[in-house]
XYZ file of C-alpha atoms in Angstrom:
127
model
C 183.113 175.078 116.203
C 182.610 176.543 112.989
C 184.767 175.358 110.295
C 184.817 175.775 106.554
C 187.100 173.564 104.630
C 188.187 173.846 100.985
C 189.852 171.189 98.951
C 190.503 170.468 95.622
C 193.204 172.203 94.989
C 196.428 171.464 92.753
C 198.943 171.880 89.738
C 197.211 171.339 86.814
C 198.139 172.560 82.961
C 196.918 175.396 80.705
C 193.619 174.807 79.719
C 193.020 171.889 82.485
C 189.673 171.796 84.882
C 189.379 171.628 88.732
C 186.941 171.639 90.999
C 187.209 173.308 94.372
C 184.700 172.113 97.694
C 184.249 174.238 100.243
C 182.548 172.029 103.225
C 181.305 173.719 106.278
C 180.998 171.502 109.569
C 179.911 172.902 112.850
C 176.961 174.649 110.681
C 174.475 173.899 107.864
C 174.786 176.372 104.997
C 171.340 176.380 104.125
C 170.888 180.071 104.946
C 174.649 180.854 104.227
C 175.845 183.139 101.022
C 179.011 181.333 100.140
C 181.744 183.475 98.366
C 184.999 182.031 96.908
C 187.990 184.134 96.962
C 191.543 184.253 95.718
C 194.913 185.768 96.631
C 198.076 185.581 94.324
C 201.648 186.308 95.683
C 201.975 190.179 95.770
C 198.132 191.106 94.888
C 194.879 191.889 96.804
C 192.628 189.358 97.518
C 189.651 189.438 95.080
C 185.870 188.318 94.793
C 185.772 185.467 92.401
C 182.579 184.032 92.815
C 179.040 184.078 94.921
C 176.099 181.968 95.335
C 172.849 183.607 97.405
C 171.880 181.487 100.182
C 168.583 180.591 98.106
C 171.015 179.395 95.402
C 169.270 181.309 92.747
C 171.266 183.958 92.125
C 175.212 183.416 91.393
C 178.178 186.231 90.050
C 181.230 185.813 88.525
C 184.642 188.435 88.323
C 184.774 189.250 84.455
C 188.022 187.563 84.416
C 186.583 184.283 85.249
C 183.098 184.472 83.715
C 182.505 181.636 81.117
C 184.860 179.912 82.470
C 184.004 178.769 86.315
C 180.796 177.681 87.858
C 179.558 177.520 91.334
C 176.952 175.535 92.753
C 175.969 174.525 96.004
C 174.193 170.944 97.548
C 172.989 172.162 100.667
C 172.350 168.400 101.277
C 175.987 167.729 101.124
C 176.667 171.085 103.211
C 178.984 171.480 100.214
C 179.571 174.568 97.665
C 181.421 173.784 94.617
C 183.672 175.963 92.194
C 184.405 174.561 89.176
C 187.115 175.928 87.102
C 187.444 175.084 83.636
C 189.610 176.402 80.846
C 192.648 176.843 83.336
C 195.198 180.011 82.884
C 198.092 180.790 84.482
C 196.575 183.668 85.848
C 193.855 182.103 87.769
C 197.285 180.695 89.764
C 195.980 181.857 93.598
C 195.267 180.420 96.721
C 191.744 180.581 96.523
C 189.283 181.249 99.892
C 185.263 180.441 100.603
C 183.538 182.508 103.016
C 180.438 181.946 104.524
C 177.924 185.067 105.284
C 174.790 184.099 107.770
C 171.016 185.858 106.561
C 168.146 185.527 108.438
C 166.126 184.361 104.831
C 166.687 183.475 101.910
C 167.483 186.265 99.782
C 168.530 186.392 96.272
C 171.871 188.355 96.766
C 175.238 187.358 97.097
C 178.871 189.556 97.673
C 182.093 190.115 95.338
C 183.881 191.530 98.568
C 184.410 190.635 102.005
C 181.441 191.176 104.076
C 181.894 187.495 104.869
C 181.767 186.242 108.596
C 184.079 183.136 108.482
C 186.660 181.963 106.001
C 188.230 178.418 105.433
C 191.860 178.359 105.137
C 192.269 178.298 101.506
C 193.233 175.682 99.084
C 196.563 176.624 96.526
C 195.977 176.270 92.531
C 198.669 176.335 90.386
C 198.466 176.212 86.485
C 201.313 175.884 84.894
C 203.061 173.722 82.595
Protein backbone atom coordinates (compact mmCIF):
# COMPACT_ATOMS: atom_id res chain seq x y z
CA UNK A 1 0.00 0.00 0.00
CA UNK A 2 1.06 3.30 -0.83
CA UNK A 3 1.14 5.73 1.89
CA UNK A 4 2.50 9.21 2.31
CA UNK A 5 2.64 10.58 5.76
CA UNK A 6 3.24 14.18 6.88
CA UNK A 7 4.11 15.31 10.33
CA UNK A 8 5.39 18.12 11.92
CA UNK A 9 2.76 20.03 12.29
CA UNK A 10 1.61 22.50 15.22
CA UNK A 11 0.78 25.94 16.96
CA UNK A 12 3.62 27.88 16.91
CA UNK A 13 3.98 32.00 17.25
CA UNK A 14 4.52 34.83 14.74
CA UNK A 15 7.75 34.66 13.42
CA UNK A 16 8.42 30.90 14.81
CA UNK A 17 10.00 27.93 12.44
CA UNK A 18 8.65 24.39 11.66
CA UNK A 19 9.54 21.80 9.77
CA UNK A 20 7.09 19.56 7.98
CA UNK A 21 8.15 15.54 6.79
CA UNK A 22 6.38 14.03 4.37
CA UNK A 23 7.47 10.10 4.52
CA UNK A 24 6.30 7.78 1.87
CA UNK A 25 6.18 3.91 2.79
CA UNK A 26 4.93 1.31 0.43
CA UNK A 27 7.29 3.20 -2.28
CA UNK A 28 10.76 4.78 -2.63
CA UNK A 29 10.57 8.38 -3.83
CA UNK A 30 13.57 8.32 -5.73
CA UNK A 31 11.80 8.96 -9.03
CA UNK A 32 8.85 10.83 -7.27
CA UNK A 33 8.22 14.87 -7.73
CA UNK A 34 7.04 15.69 -4.26
CA UNK A 35 4.68 18.78 -3.97
CA UNK A 36 3.51 20.28 -0.63
CA UNK A 37 0.19 21.81 -0.50
CA UNK A 38 -2.06 23.82 1.76
CA UNK A 39 -5.75 24.45 2.41
CA UNK A 40 -7.09 27.18 4.88
CA UNK A 41 -10.76 27.14 6.18
CA UNK A 42 -12.90 28.70 3.34
CA UNK A 43 -10.03 28.91 0.50
CA UNK A 44 -8.74 26.74 -2.42
CA UNK A 45 -6.11 24.55 -1.92
CA UNK A 46 -2.82 26.01 -3.29
CA UNK A 47 0.74 24.89 -4.61
CA UNK A 48 3.21 25.83 -1.99
CA UNK A 49 6.16 24.11 -2.85
CA UNK A 50 7.94 21.41 -5.39
CA UNK A 51 11.03 19.48 -5.58
CA UNK A 52 11.84 17.52 -9.19
CA UNK A 53 12.41 13.98 -8.64
CA UNK A 54 16.25 14.65 -9.51
CA UNK A 55 16.12 17.15 -6.61
CA UNK A 56 17.68 19.84 -8.64
CA UNK A 57 15.15 21.93 -9.40
CA UNK A 58 12.70 23.32 -6.49
CA UNK A 59 9.66 26.36 -6.66
CA UNK A 60 8.18 28.29 -4.23
CA UNK A 61 4.40 30.35 -4.20
CA UNK A 62 5.57 34.12 -4.02
CA UNK A 63 3.91 34.27 -0.76
CA UNK A 64 6.22 31.87 0.78
CA UNK A 65 9.46 32.45 -1.15
CA UNK A 66 12.39 33.46 1.20
CA UNK A 67 10.83 32.15 3.69
CA UNK A 68 10.38 28.08 3.34
CA UNK A 69 12.70 25.50 1.99
CA UNK A 70 12.23 22.07 0.72
CA UNK A 71 14.57 19.38 0.44
CA UNK A 72 14.41 15.87 0.03
CA UNK A 73 16.82 12.63 1.47
CA UNK A 74 15.82 10.08 -0.79
CA UNK A 75 17.85 7.87 1.65
CA UNK A 76 15.45 8.62 4.37
CA UNK A 77 12.43 8.30 1.75
CA UNK A 78 11.75 11.66 3.40
CA UNK A 79 10.92 15.30 1.82
CA UNK A 80 11.18 18.12 4.12
CA UNK A 81 9.46 21.69 4.22
CA UNK A 82 10.86 23.97 6.32
CA UNK A 83 9.02 27.01 7.26
CA UNK A 84 10.66 29.81 8.78
CA UNK A 85 9.57 33.33 9.57
CA UNK A 86 5.97 32.05 10.56
CA UNK A 87 2.69 34.34 9.69
CA UNK A 88 -0.59 33.95 10.51
CA UNK A 89 -1.39 33.53 7.10
CA UNK A 90 0.62 30.54 6.33
CA UNK A 91 -2.19 29.05 9.09
CA UNK A 92 -3.39 25.81 6.68
CA UNK A 93 -3.50 22.31 6.78
CA UNK A 94 -0.79 21.69 4.59
CA UNK A 95 -0.68 18.38 1.96
CA UNK A 96 2.48 16.45 0.07
CA UNK A 97 1.78 14.73 -3.03
CA UNK A 98 3.77 12.42 -4.73
CA UNK A 99 3.87 12.39 -8.81
CA UNK A 100 5.67 9.04 -10.39
CA UNK A 101 8.23 9.89 -13.78
CA UNK A 102 9.78 7.40 -15.59
CA UNK A 103 13.44 9.63 -15.19
CA UNK A 104 14.69 11.99 -13.61
CA UNK A 105 13.65 15.18 -14.91
CA UNK A 106 14.30 18.58 -13.72
CA UNK A 107 10.59 19.75 -13.35
CA UNK A 108 8.35 19.88 -10.63
CA UNK A 109 4.26 21.14 -10.29
CA UNK A 110 2.53 24.21 -8.37
CA UNK A 111 -0.90 22.36 -9.02
CA UNK A 112 -2.35 19.10 -8.66
CA UNK A 113 -1.23 16.76 -11.25
CA UNK A 114 -0.15 14.69 -8.26
CA UNK A 115 -1.05 10.87 -8.07
CA UNK A 116 -1.29 10.29 -4.24
CA UNK A 117 -1.63 12.63 -1.32
CA UNK A 118 -0.89 12.10 2.49
CA UNK A 119 -3.52 13.22 4.76
CA UNK A 120 -2.24 16.50 5.74
CA UNK A 121 -0.69 17.82 8.82
CA UNK A 122 -2.59 21.27 10.55
CA UNK A 123 -0.26 24.51 11.24
CA UNK A 124 -1.43 27.09 13.20
CA UNK A 125 0.46 30.43 13.92
CA UNK A 126 -0.88 32.40 16.17
CA UNK A 127 -0.19 33.99 19.34
Amino acid sequence: QLQLVESGGGLVQPGGSLRLSCAASGFTLNNYVIGWFRQAPGKEREGVSCISNSGLMTNYASSVKGRFTISRDNAKNTVYLQMNSLKPEDTAVYYCAALYLPSLQPICYMFDTYNYWGQGTQVTVSL
